[in-house]
Amino acid sequence: MATAKSWIKAARPRTLPLALSGILMGCGLAWFYDAVQAAVSVLAIITATCIQVFSNFANDYGDSQRGTDNEFRLGPTRTVQSGEISKKEMETGMFVVGGLSFLLGIWLVFLGTWSSSKTAFFSFIGLGILSLVAAYFYTAGKKSYGYIGLGDLFVFLFFGLLPVAGVFYLNAGFIFPEIFLPAITIGFFSTGVLNLNNMRDIDNDRNSGKITIPVRMGARKSRFYHLFMIFIGWASAVVFTLNHFNSPWQFLFVLVLPFFVRDLVGIFRIQNDRQLDPFLKRLALSTLAFTLLFCVGLIIASQ
């Protein structure tokens, strides 16, 4: 029987900062526009955490089925691969966490839309179902999109555009086009974490039939692709801030720029792909720090 330690390992706590970043950005933007709702924001954080855990369970399960999690993989040993959690236990875990995510999502969407728009309610329910389906079919199933190079697109959508713009709407009941600028930022930073993961495992993925963007582009071009995403992410945040400038505090997020630059330099210098692994956690934490500082700046500027 799987231990609590194994389930925590399968939940991959180091990925949770990304799940929270998009939600917190949406909440911070809602605060800036004087439209935040505490109950909606808290429930969005809990729901997003559950969906991320479900996604990690499904990824563990799917890569084990495909044989991608093997002795040649450079990242951490996965729980189904190692036998810490059996496939049957993982199926049960996915069912429980997925079901909890769905119920919490219904509650969240009800609070944010039911009194104002039934159309929005059912639209968000559809997006929630799509999120769970996308989380499962990233690596699980016979036609998982992560094996044909579409993982980056789905991460950009479901970690960036959807959580930021969606949570903003659930709080505010309306949406502005410029909200998508910080959503693009979080989307590209999150996709950068996936890109680092795929760069680290490029050889094993290629041999396992997992055709990721780095497998298609090669190790060197993937580094420039990574640089492009980080640059556009920062540019989008700066453009939003300049267009909505009220206070110098809104540029508080620039304090984390040295960490992004340091890691970019390190990524280009690394020759051994195994050494890329620490950069995943660092980019995830840097993204969360960026988000928190960005939101603090917005909150101060809105006073």
PDB file of C-alpha atoms in Angstrom:
ATOM      1  CA  MET A   1       0.000   0.000   0.000  1.00  0.00           C
ATOM      2  CA  ALA A   2       1.361   3.430  -0.978  1.00  0.00           C
ATOM      3  CA  THR A   3       2.590   5.620   1.857  1.00  0.00           C
ATOM      4  CA  ALA A   4       1.679   9.253   2.476  1.00  0.00           C
ATOM      5  CA  LYS A   5       5.262  10.173   1.540  1.00  0.00           C
ATOM      6  CA  SER A   6       4.824   8.519  -1.851  1.00  0.00           C
ATOM      7  CA  TRP A   7       1.572  10.392  -2.516  1.00  0.00           C
ATOM      8  CA  ILE A   8       3.230  13.692  -1.612  1.00  0.00           C
ATOM      9  CA  LYS A   9       6.073  12.821  -3.970  1.00  0.00           C
ATOM     10  CA  ALA A  10       3.571  11.996  -6.744  1.00  0.00           C
ATOM     11  CA  ALA A  11       1.833  15.344  -6.144  1.00  0.00           C
ATOM     12  CA  ARG A  12       5.144  17.069  -7.049  1.00  0.00           C
ATOM     13  CA  PRO A  13       5.028  20.043  -4.670  1.00  0.00           C
ATOM     14  CA  ARG A  14       7.640  21.916  -6.689  1.00  0.00           C
ATOM     15  CA  THR A  15       5.125  22.309  -9.545  1.00  0.00           C
ATOM     16  CA  LEU A  16       2.511  23.967  -7.338  1.00  0.00           C
ATOM     17  CA  PRO A  17       4.012  27.497  -7.527  1.00  0.00           C
ATOM     18  CA  LEU A  18       3.090  27.528 -11.225  1.00  0.00           C
ATOM     19  CA  ALA A  19      -0.487  26.475 -10.522  1.00  0.00           C
ATOM     20  CA  LEU A  20      -0.773  29.246  -7.935  1.00  0.00           C
ATOM     21  CA  SER A  21       0.927  31.939 -10.029  1.00  0.00           C
ATOM     22  CA  GLY A  22      -1.841  32.195 -12.621  1.00  0.00           C
ATOM     23  CA  ILE A  23      -4.557  32.262  -9.971  1.00  0.00           C
ATOM     24  CA  LEU A  24      -2.791  34.864  -7.841  1.00  0.00           C
ATOM     25  CA  MET A  25      -2.163  37.038 -10.897  1.00  0.00           C
ATOM     26  CA  GLY A  26      -5.889  36.953 -11.722  1.00  0.00           C
ATOM     27  CA  CYS A  27      -6.758  37.863  -8.130  1.00  0.00           C
ATOM     28  CA  GLY A  28      -4.202  40.688  -8.030  1.00  0.00           C
ATOM     29  CA  LEU A  29      -5.553  42.171 -11.242  1.00  0.00           C
ATOM     30  CA  ALA A  30      -9.106  41.957  -9.867  1.00  0.00           C
ATOM     31  CA  TRP A  31      -7.941  43.838  -6.752  1.00  0.00           C
ATOM     32  CA  PHE A  32      -6.334  46.516  -8.946  1.00  0.00           C
ATOM     33  CA  TYR A  33      -9.693  47.034 -10.679  1.00  0.00           C
ATOM     34  CA  ASP A  34     -11.492  47.031  -7.300  1.00  0.00           C
ATOM     35  CA  ALA A  35     -13.399  43.871  -8.181  1.00  0.00           C
ATOM     36  CA  VAL A  36     -11.855  41.123  -6.023  1.00  0.00           C
ATOM     37  CA  GLN A  37     -14.045  38.666  -4.081  1.00  0.00           C
ATOM     38  CA  ALA A  38     -12.381  36.863  -1.173  1.00  0.00           C
ATOM     39  CA  ALA A  39     -14.475  33.674  -1.380  1.00  0.00           C
ATOM     40  CA  VAL A  40     -13.921  33.311  -5.127  1.00  0.00           C
ATOM     41  CA  SER A  41     -10.191  33.928  -4.809  1.00  0.00           C
ATOM     42  CA  VAL A  42      -9.639  31.418  -1.989  1.00  0.00           C
ATOM     43  CA  LEU A  43     -11.723  28.760  -3.714  1.00  0.00           C
ATOM     44  CA  ALA A  44      -9.842  29.354  -6.981  1.00  0.00           C
ATOM     45  CA  ILE A  45      -6.524  28.727  -5.214  1.00  0.00           C
ATOM     46  CA  ILE A  46      -7.780  25.462  -3.689  1.00  0.00           C
ATOM     47  CA  THR A  47      -9.316  24.270  -6.965  1.00  0.00           C
ATOM     48  CA  ALA A  48      -6.199  25.060  -8.986  1.00  0.00           C
ATOM     49  CA  THR A  49      -4.035  23.153  -6.500  1.00  0.00           C
ATOM     50  CA  CYS A  50      -6.264  20.083  -6.805  1.00  0.00           C
ATOM     51  CA  ILE A  51      -6.229  20.226 -10.618  1.00  0.00           C
ATOM     52  CA  GLN A  52      -2.425  20.492 -10.604  1.00  0.00           C
ATOM     53  CA  VAL A  53      -2.131  17.452  -8.331  1.00  0.00           C
ATOM     54  CA  PHE A  54      -4.510  15.543 -10.619  1.00  0.00           C
ATOM     55  CA  SER A  55      -2.362  16.548 -13.597  1.00  0.00           C
ATOM     56  CA  ASN A  56       0.790  15.325 -11.863  1.00  0.00           C
ATOM     57  CA  PHE A  57      -0.846  12.005 -10.969  1.00  0.00           C
ATOM     58  CA  ALA A  58      -1.949  11.576 -14.587  1.00  0.00           C
ATOM     59  CA  ASN A  59       1.539  12.440 -15.857  1.00  0.00           C
ATOM     60  CA  ASP A  60       3.113   9.889 -13.516  1.00  0.00           C
ATOM     61  CA  TYR A  61       0.599   7.289 -14.653  1.00  0.00           C
ATOM     62  CA  GLY A  62       0.821   8.095 -18.369  1.00  0.00           C
ATOM     63  CA  ASP A  63       4.611   8.194 -18.696  1.00  0.00           C
ATOM     64  CA  SER A  64       4.790   4.886 -16.831  1.00  0.00           C
ATOM     65  CA  GLN A  65       2.341   3.343 -19.303  1.00  0.00           C
ATOM     66  CA  ARG A  66       4.380   4.625 -22.223  1.00  0.00           C
ATOM     67  CA  GLY A  67       7.700   3.474 -20.801  1.00  0.00           C
ATOM     68  CA  THR A  68       9.127   7.006 -20.851  1.00  0.00           C
ATOM     69  CA  ASP A  69       9.802   6.839 -17.107  1.00  0.00           C
ATOM     70  CA  ASN A  70      12.723   4.425 -17.167  1.00  0.00           C
ATOM     71  CA  GLU A  71      16.300   4.068 -15.951  1.00  0.00           C
ATOM     72  CA  PHE A  72      17.553   6.437 -18.660  1.00  0.00           C
ATOM     73  CA  ARG A  73      15.381   9.354 -17.577  1.00  0.00           C
ATOM     74  CA  LEU A  74      17.448  12.130 -15.970  1.00  0.00           C
ATOM     75  CA  GLY A  75      14.737  13.622 -13.738  1.00  0.00           C
ATOM     76  CA  PRO A  76      13.480  12.374 -10.368  1.00  0.00           C
ATOM     77  CA  THR A  77      12.240   8.779 -10.206  1.00  0.00           C
ATOM     78  CA  ARG A  78       8.446   8.663 -10.510  1.00  0.00           C
ATOM     79  CA  THR A  79       6.232   6.752  -8.105  1.00  0.00           C
ATOM     80  CA  VAL A  80       4.501   4.375 -10.530  1.00  0.00           C
ATOM     81  CA  GLN A  81       7.800   3.713 -12.297  1.00  0.00           C
ATOM     82  CA  SER A  82       9.481   2.780  -9.012  1.00  0.00           C
ATOM     83  CA  GLY A  83       6.526   0.746  -7.733  1.00  0.00           C
ATOM     84  CA  GLU A  84       5.933   3.045  -4.764  1.00  0.00           C
ATOM     85  CA  ILE A  85       2.372   3.485  -6.036  1.00  0.00           C
ATOM     86  CA  SER A  86       0.737   0.756  -8.104  1.00  0.00           C
ATOM     87  CA  LYS A  87      -1.116   1.574 -11.318  1.00  0.00           C
ATOM     88  CA  LYS A  88      -4.391   0.596  -9.638  1.00  0.00           C
ATOM     89  CA  GLU A  89      -3.703   2.873  -6.682  1.00  0.00           C
ATOM     90  CA  MET A  90      -2.806   5.731  -9.015  1.00  0.00           C
ATOM     91  CA  GLU A  91      -6.030   5.226 -10.961  1.00  0.00           C
ATOM     92  CA  THR A  92      -7.929   5.520  -7.672  1.00  0.00           C
ATOM     93  CA  GLY A  93      -5.925   8.599  -6.711  1.00  0.00           C
ATOM     94  CA  MET A  94      -6.713  10.262 -10.034  1.00  0.00           C
ATOM     95  CA  PHE A  95     -10.406   9.491  -9.628  1.00  0.00           C
ATOM     96  CA  VAL A  96     -10.544  10.954  -6.111  1.00  0.00           C
ATOM     97  CA  VAL A  97      -8.542  14.110  -6.834  1.00  0.00           C
ATOM     98  CA  GLY A  98     -10.183  14.613 -10.230  1.00  0.00           C
ATOM     99  CA  GLY A  99     -13.640  14.279  -8.700  1.00  0.00           C
ATOM    100  CA  LEU A 100     -12.760  16.708  -5.905  1.00  0.00           C
ATOM    101  CA  SER A 101     -11.410  19.181  -8.487  1.00  0.00           C
ATOM    102  CA  PHE A 102     -14.635  18.964 -10.475  1.00  0.00           C
ATOM    103  CA  LEU A 103     -16.871  19.538  -7.442  1.00  0.00           C
ATOM    104  CA  LEU A 104     -14.763  22.452  -6.225  1.00  0.00           C
ATOM    105  CA  GLY A 105     -14.804  23.870  -9.745  1.00  0.00           C
ATOM    106  CA  ILE A 106     -18.603  23.796  -9.875  1.00  0.00           C
ATOM    107  CA  TRP A 107     -18.763  25.608  -6.537  1.00  0.00           C
ATOM    108  CA  LEU A 108     -16.214  28.185  -7.720  1.00  0.00           C
ATOM    109  CA  VAL A 109     -17.991  28.865 -11.000  1.00  0.00           C
ATOM    110  CA  PHE A 110     -21.364  29.054  -9.236  1.00  0.00           C
ATOM    111  CA  LEU A 111     -20.063  31.748  -6.874  1.00  0.00           C
ATOM    112  CA  GLY A 112     -18.508  33.710  -9.704  1.00  0.00           C
ATOM    113  CA  THR A 113     -21.175  33.572 -12.397  1.00  0.00           C
ATOM    114  CA  TRP A 114     -24.585  32.155 -11.441  1.00  0.00           C
ATOM    115  CA  SER A 115     -26.166  35.375 -10.217  1.00  0.00           C
ATOM    116  CA  SER A 116     -24.964  37.399 -13.206  1.00  0.00           C
ATOM    117  CA  SER A 117     -24.792  35.077 -16.234  1.00  0.00           C
ATOM    118  CA  LYS A 118     -26.021  31.508 -16.711  1.00  0.00           C
ATOM    119  CA  THR A 119     -24.196  31.447 -20.047  1.00  0.00           C
ATOM    120  CA  ALA A 120     -20.918  32.220 -18.281  1.00  0.00           C
ATOM    121  CA  PHE A 121     -21.672  29.506 -15.713  1.00  0.00           C
ATOM    122  CA  PHE A 122     -22.030  26.756 -18.297  1.00  0.00           C
ATOM    123  CA  SER A 123     -19.109  28.119 -20.337  1.00  0.00           C
ATOM    124  CA  PHE A 124     -16.811  27.911 -17.323  1.00  0.00           C
ATOM    125  CA  ILE A 125     -18.074  24.426 -16.479  1.00  0.00           C
ATOM    126  CA  GLY A 126     -17.079  23.416 -19.991  1.00  0.00           C
ATOM    127  CA  LEU A 127     -13.638  24.977 -19.564  1.00  0.00           C
ATOM    128  CA  GLY A 128     -13.220  23.175 -16.250  1.00  0.00           C
ATOM    129  CA  ILE A 129     -14.010  19.823 -17.825  1.00  0.00           C
ATOM    130  CA  LEU A 130     -11.628  20.638 -20.660  1.00  0.00           C
ATOM    131  CA  SER A 131      -8.901  21.424 -18.104  1.00  0.00           C
ATOM    132  CA  LEU A 132      -9.275  18.005 -16.469  1.00  0.00           C
ATOM    133  CA  VAL A 133      -9.368  16.235 -19.833  1.00  0.00           C
ATOM    134  CA  ALA A 134      -6.258  18.130 -20.958  1.00  0.00           C
ATOM    135  CA  ALA A 135      -4.487  17.293 -17.685  1.00  0.00           C
ATOM    136  CA  TYR A 136      -5.162  13.590 -18.215  1.00  0.00           C
ATOM    137  CA  PHE A 137      -4.334  13.322 -21.910  1.00  0.00           C
ATOM    138  CA  TYR A 138      -1.038  15.185 -21.661  1.00  0.00           C
ATOM    139  CA  THR A 139       0.769  11.855 -21.313  1.00  0.00           C
ATOM    140  CA  ALA A 140      -1.993   9.317 -20.538  1.00  0.00           C
ATOM    141  CA  GLY A 141      -4.156   7.577 -23.115  1.00  0.00           C
ATOM    142  CA  LYS A 142      -3.291   6.276 -26.573  1.00  0.00           C
ATOM    143  CA  LYS A 143      -3.305   9.697 -28.224  1.00  0.00           C
ATOM    144  CA  SER A 144      -1.647  11.875 -25.584  1.00  0.00           C
ATOM    145  CA  TYR A 145      -0.824  15.287 -27.018  1.00  0.00           C
ATOM    146  CA  GLY A 146       2.375  15.627 -24.979  1.00  0.00           C
ATOM    147  CA  TYR A 147       3.923  12.977 -27.241  1.00  0.00           C
ATOM    148  CA  ILE A 148       3.342  14.983 -30.417  1.00  0.00           C
ATOM    149  CA  GLY A 149       4.769  18.314 -29.311  1.00  0.00           C
ATOM    150  CA  LEU A 150       1.580  20.073 -28.200  1.00  0.00           C
ATOM    151  CA  GLY A 151       2.406  20.214 -24.496  1.00  0.00           C
ATOM    152  CA  ASP A 152       3.799  23.734 -24.744  1.00  0.00           C
ATOM    153  CA  LEU A 153       0.596  25.100 -26.279  1.00  0.00           C
ATOM    154  CA  PHE A 154      -1.619  23.520 -23.626  1.00  0.00           C
ATOM    155  CA  VAL A 155       0.598  24.702 -20.764  1.00  0.00           C
ATOM    156  CA  PHE A 156       0.515  28.243 -22.184  1.00  0.00           C
ATOM    157  CA  LEU A 157      -3.287  28.113 -22.305  1.00  0.00           C
ATOM    158  CA  PHE A 158      -4.058  26.269 -19.066  1.00  0.00           C
ATOM    159  CA  PHE A 159      -1.339  27.798 -16.872  1.00  0.00           C
ATOM    160  CA  GLY A 160      -1.431  31.296 -18.356  1.00  0.00           C
ATOM    161  CA  LEU A 161      -4.373  32.586 -20.338  1.00  0.00           C
ATOM    162  CA  LEU A 162      -7.160  30.573 -18.717  1.00  0.00           C
ATOM    163  CA  PRO A 163      -6.302  30.930 -15.012  1.00  0.00           C
ATOM    164  CA  VAL A 164      -5.370  34.620 -15.164  1.00  0.00           C
ATOM    165  CA  ALA A 165      -8.237  35.800 -17.369  1.00  0.00           C
ATOM    166  CA  GLY A 166     -10.689  33.240 -15.959  1.00  0.00           C
ATOM    167  CA  VAL A 167     -10.093  34.077 -12.308  1.00  0.00           C
ATOM    168  CA  PHE A 168     -10.223  37.781 -13.107  1.00  0.00           C
ATOM    169  CA  TYR A 169     -13.639  37.286 -14.730  1.00  0.00           C
ATOM    170  CA  LEU A 170     -14.941  35.124 -11.876  1.00  0.00           C
ATOM    171  CA  ASN A 171     -13.999  37.911  -9.461  1.00  0.00           C
ATOM    172  CA  ALA A 172     -15.030  40.892 -11.536  1.00  0.00           C
ATOM    173  CA  GLY A 173     -17.791  39.673 -13.848  1.00  0.00           C
ATOM    174  CA  PHE A 174     -16.134  41.362 -16.816  1.00  0.00           C
ATOM    175  CA  ILE A 175     -12.894  41.189 -18.790  1.00  0.00           C
ATOM    176  CA  PHE A 176     -10.522  43.674 -20.438  1.00  0.00           C
ATOM    177  CA  PRO A 177      -8.253  42.781 -23.396  1.00  0.00           C
ATOM    178  CA  GLU A 178      -5.204  44.130 -21.544  1.00  0.00           C
ATOM    179  CA  ILE A 179      -5.671  41.458 -18.850  1.00  0.00           C
ATOM    180  CA  PHE A 180      -4.175  39.036 -21.361  1.00  0.00           C
ATOM    181  CA  LEU A 181      -0.777  40.773 -21.179  1.00  0.00           C
ATOM    182  CA  PRO A 182       0.084  39.469 -17.674  1.00  0.00           C
ATOM    183  CA  ALA A 183      -1.664  36.234 -18.650  1.00  0.00           C
ATOM    184  CA  ILE A 184       0.843  35.895 -21.504  1.00  0.00           C
ATOM    185  CA  THR A 185       3.639  36.488 -18.993  1.00  0.00           C
ATOM    186  CA  ILE A 186       2.550  33.651 -16.716  1.00  0.00           C
ATOM    187  CA  GLY A 187       1.830  31.436 -19.727  1.00  0.00           C
ATOM    188  CA  PHE A 188       5.332  31.822 -21.157  1.00  0.00           C
ATOM    189  CA  PHE A 189       7.082  31.453 -17.806  1.00  0.00           C
ATOM    190  CA  SER A 190       5.107  28.255 -17.148  1.00  0.00           C
ATOM    191  CA  THR A 191       5.881  26.921 -20.617  1.00  0.00           C
ATOM    192  CA  GLY A 192       9.512  27.687 -19.895  1.00  0.00           C
ATOM    193  CA  VAL A 193       9.421  25.233 -16.983  1.00  0.00           C
ATOM    194  CA  LEU A 194       8.044  22.528 -19.287  1.00  0.00           C
ATOM    195  CA  ASN A 195      10.683  23.368 -21.873  1.00  0.00           C
ATOM    196  CA  LEU A 196      13.451  22.919 -19.299  1.00  0.00           C
ATOM    197  CA  ASN A 197      11.949  19.578 -18.310  1.00  0.00           C
ATOM    198  CA  ASN A 198      11.912  18.468 -21.941  1.00  0.00           C
ATOM    199  CA  MET A 199      15.424  19.796 -22.595  1.00  0.00           C
ATOM    200  CA  ARG A 200      16.704  17.769 -19.653  1.00  0.00           C
ATOM    201  CA  ASP A 201      15.166  14.551 -21.006  1.00  0.00           C
ATOM    202  CA  ILE A 202      15.623  15.187 -24.717  1.00  0.00           C
ATOM    203  CA  ASP A 203      17.550  11.979 -25.465  1.00  0.00           C
ATOM    204  CA  ASN A 204      15.297   9.655 -23.490  1.00  0.00           C
ATOM    205  CA  ASP A 205      12.154  11.309 -24.875  1.00  0.00           C
ATOM    206  CA  ARG A 206      13.434  10.862 -28.424  1.00  0.00           C
ATOM    207  CA  ASN A 207      14.203   7.197 -27.798  1.00  0.00           C
ATOM    208  CA  SER A 208      10.781   6.688 -26.164  1.00  0.00           C
ATOM    209  CA  GLY A 209       8.844   8.252 -29.032  1.00  0.00           C
ATOM    210  CA  LYS A 210       7.932  11.391 -27.074  1.00  0.00           C
ATOM    211  CA  ILE A 211       8.365  14.114 -29.694  1.00  0.00           C
ATOM    212  CA  THR A 212       8.592  17.296 -27.631  1.00  0.00           C
ATOM    213  CA  ILE A 213       9.586  20.730 -28.920  1.00  0.00           C
ATOM    214  CA  PRO A 214      13.239  20.222 -27.826  1.00  0.00           C
ATOM    215  CA  VAL A 215      13.281  16.853 -29.602  1.00  0.00           C
ATOM    216  CA  ARG A 216      12.111  18.616 -32.771  1.00  0.00           C
ATOM    217  CA  MET A 217      14.378  21.659 -32.415  1.00  0.00           C
ATOM    218  CA  GLY A 218      17.484  20.196 -30.827  1.00  0.00           C
ATOM    219  CA  ALA A 219      19.233  21.223 -27.615  1.00  0.00           C
ATOM    220  CA  ARG A 220      20.772  24.521 -28.797  1.00  0.00           C
ATOM    221  CA  LYS A 221      17.712  25.954 -30.565  1.00  0.00           C
ATOM    222  CA  SER A 222      15.596  24.962 -27.550  1.00  0.00           C
ATOM    223  CA  ARG A 223      17.708  27.281 -25.417  1.00  0.00           C
ATOM    224  CA  PHE A 224      16.950  30.206 -27.731  1.00  0.00           C
ATOM    225  CA  TYR A 225      13.285  29.202 -27.699  1.00  0.00           C
ATOM    226  CA  HIS A 226      13.484  29.366 -23.900  1.00  0.00           C
ATOM    227  CA  LEU A 227      15.112  32.806 -24.054  1.00  0.00           C
ATOM    228  CA  PHE A 228      12.345  34.002 -26.384  1.00  0.00           C
ATOM    229  CA  MET A 229       9.598  32.920 -23.968  1.00  0.00           C
ATOM    230  CA  ILE A 230      11.216  34.573 -20.961  1.00  0.00           C
ATOM    231  CA  PHE A 231      11.834  37.790 -22.913  1.00  0.00           C
ATOM    232  CA  ILE A 232       8.251  38.021 -24.238  1.00  0.00           C
ATOM    233  CA  GLY A 233       6.928  37.254 -20.754  1.00  0.00           C
ATOM    234  CA  TRP A 234       8.850  40.159 -19.264  1.00  0.00           C
ATOM    235  CA  ALA A 235       7.989  42.471 -22.158  1.00  0.00           C
ATOM    236  CA  SER A 236       4.265  41.776 -21.742  1.00  0.00           C
ATOM    237  CA  ALA A 237       4.418  42.611 -18.022  1.00  0.00           C
ATOM    238  CA  VAL A 238       6.298  45.849 -18.673  1.00  0.00           C
ATOM    239  CA  VAL A 239       3.861  46.944 -21.397  1.00  0.00           C
ATOM    240  CA  PHE A 240       0.880  46.318 -19.100  1.00  0.00           C
ATOM    241  CA  THR A 241       2.502  48.268 -16.284  1.00  0.00           C
ATOM    242  CA  LEU A 242       3.406  51.233 -18.486  1.00  0.00           C
ATOM    243  CA  ASN A 243      -0.149  51.364 -19.848  1.00  0.00           C
ATOM    244  CA  HIS A 244      -1.612  51.341 -16.313  1.00  0.00           C
ATOM    245  CA  PHE A 245       1.044  53.301 -14.454  1.00  0.00           C
ATOM    246  CA  ASN A 246      -0.116  54.845 -11.184  1.00  0.00           C
ATOM    247  CA  SER A 247       2.871  54.362  -8.914  1.00  0.00           C
ATOM    248  CA  PRO A 248       6.561  53.331  -9.039  1.00  0.00           C
ATOM    249  CA  TRP A 249       5.571  50.444  -6.752  1.00  0.00           C
ATOM    250  CA  GLN A 250       4.088  48.747  -9.824  1.00  0.00           C
ATOM    251  CA  PHE A 251       7.641  47.979 -10.971  1.00  0.00           C
ATOM    252  CA  LEU A 252       8.374  46.065  -7.765  1.00  0.00           C
ATOM    253  CA  PHE A 253       8.487  42.852  -9.813  1.00  0.00           C
ATOM    254  CA  VAL A 254      11.751  44.015 -11.433  1.00  0.00           C
ATOM    255  CA  LEU A 255      13.492  42.916  -8.210  1.00  0.00           C
ATOM    256  CA  VAL A 256      13.409  39.305  -9.451  1.00  0.00           C
ATOM    257  CA  LEU A 257      14.889  40.111 -12.879  1.00  0.00           C
ATOM    258  CA  PRO A 258      18.475  39.276 -11.762  1.00  0.00           C
ATOM    259  CA  PHE A 259      17.358  35.737 -10.887  1.00  0.00           C
ATOM    260  CA  PHE A 260      15.878  35.244 -14.353  1.00  0.00           C
ATOM    261  CA  VAL A 261      19.045  36.608 -16.007  1.00  0.00           C
ATOM    262  CA  ARG A 262      21.319  34.453 -13.831  1.00  0.00           C
ATOM    263  CA  ASP A 263      19.399  31.310 -14.724  1.00  0.00           C
ATOM    264  CA  LEU A 264      19.312  32.125 -18.444  1.00  0.00           C
ATOM    265  CA  VAL A 265      23.089  32.507 -18.453  1.00  0.00           C
ATOM    266  CA  GLY A 266      23.445  29.232 -16.565  1.00  0.00           C
ATOM    267  CA  ILE A 267      21.143  27.374 -18.976  1.00  0.00           C
ATOM    268  CA  PHE A 268      23.239  28.442 -21.963  1.00  0.00           C
ATOM    269  CA  ARG A 269      26.466  27.413 -20.237  1.00  0.00           C
ATOM    270  CA  ILE A 270      25.366  23.931 -19.181  1.00  0.00           C
ATOM    271  CA  GLN A 271      26.683  21.030 -21.238  1.00  0.00           C
ATOM    272  CA  ASN A 272      25.302  18.104 -19.207  1.00  0.00           C
ATOM    273  CA  ASP A 273      21.500  17.937 -19.551  1.00  0.00           C
ATOM    274  CA  ARG A 274      21.168  16.408 -16.076  1.00  0.00           C
ATOM    275  CA  GLN A 275      22.320  19.737 -14.616  1.00  0.00           C
ATOM    276  CA  LEU A 276      19.202  21.452 -15.985  1.00  0.00           C
ATOM    277  CA  ASP A 277      16.989  19.845 -13.335  1.00  0.00           C
ATOM    278  CA  PRO A 278      17.489  22.484 -10.584  1.00  0.00           C
ATOM    279  CA  PHE A 279      16.499  25.216 -13.027  1.00  0.00           C
ATOM    280  CA  LEU A 280      12.929  23.854 -13.190  1.00  0.00           C
ATOM    281  CA  LYS A 281      12.333  24.508  -9.509  1.00  0.00           C
ATOM    282  CA  ARG A 282      14.115  27.844  -9.672  1.00  0.00           C
ATOM    283  CA  LEU A 283      12.011  29.103 -12.584  1.00  0.00           C
ATOM    284  CA  ALA A 284       8.806  27.933 -10.875  1.00  0.00           C
ATOM    285  CA  LEU A 285       9.760  29.770  -7.662  1.00  0.00           C
ATOM    286  CA  SER A 286      10.951  32.829  -9.593  1.00  0.00           C
ATOM    287  CA  THR A 287       7.589  32.912 -11.389  1.00  0.00           C
ATOM    288  CA  LEU A 288       5.747  32.803  -8.070  1.00  0.00           C
ATOM    289  CA  ALA A 289       7.996  35.545  -6.637  1.00  0.00           C
ATOM    290  CA  PHE A 290       7.442  37.632  -9.773  1.00  0.00           C
ATOM    291  CA  THR A 291       3.674  37.181  -9.431  1.00  0.00           C
ATOM    292  CA  LEU A 292       3.599  38.102  -5.759  1.00  0.00           C
ATOM    293  CA  LEU A 293       5.665  41.253  -6.312  1.00  0.00           C
ATOM    294  CA  PHE A 294       3.599  42.189  -9.355  1.00  0.00           C
ATOM    295  CA  CYS A 295       0.393  41.828  -7.335  1.00  0.00           C
ATOM    296  CA  VAL A 296       1.786  43.710  -4.306  1.00  0.00           C
ATOM    297  CA  GLY A 297       2.664  46.557  -6.646  1.00  0.00           C
ATOM    298  CA  LEU A 298      -0.852  46.572  -8.060  1.00  0.00           C
ATOM    299  CA  ILE A 299      -2.418  46.520  -4.601  1.00  0.00           C
ATOM    300  CA  ILE A 300      -0.288  49.430  -3.369  1.00  0.00           C
ATOM    301  CA  ALA A 301      -0.984  51.402  -6.535  1.00  0.00           C
ATOM    302  CA  SER A 302      -4.728  50.889  -6.138  1.00  0.00           C
ATOM    303  CA  GLN A 303      -4.831  52.435  -2.655  1.00  0.00           C
TER     304      GLN A 303
END
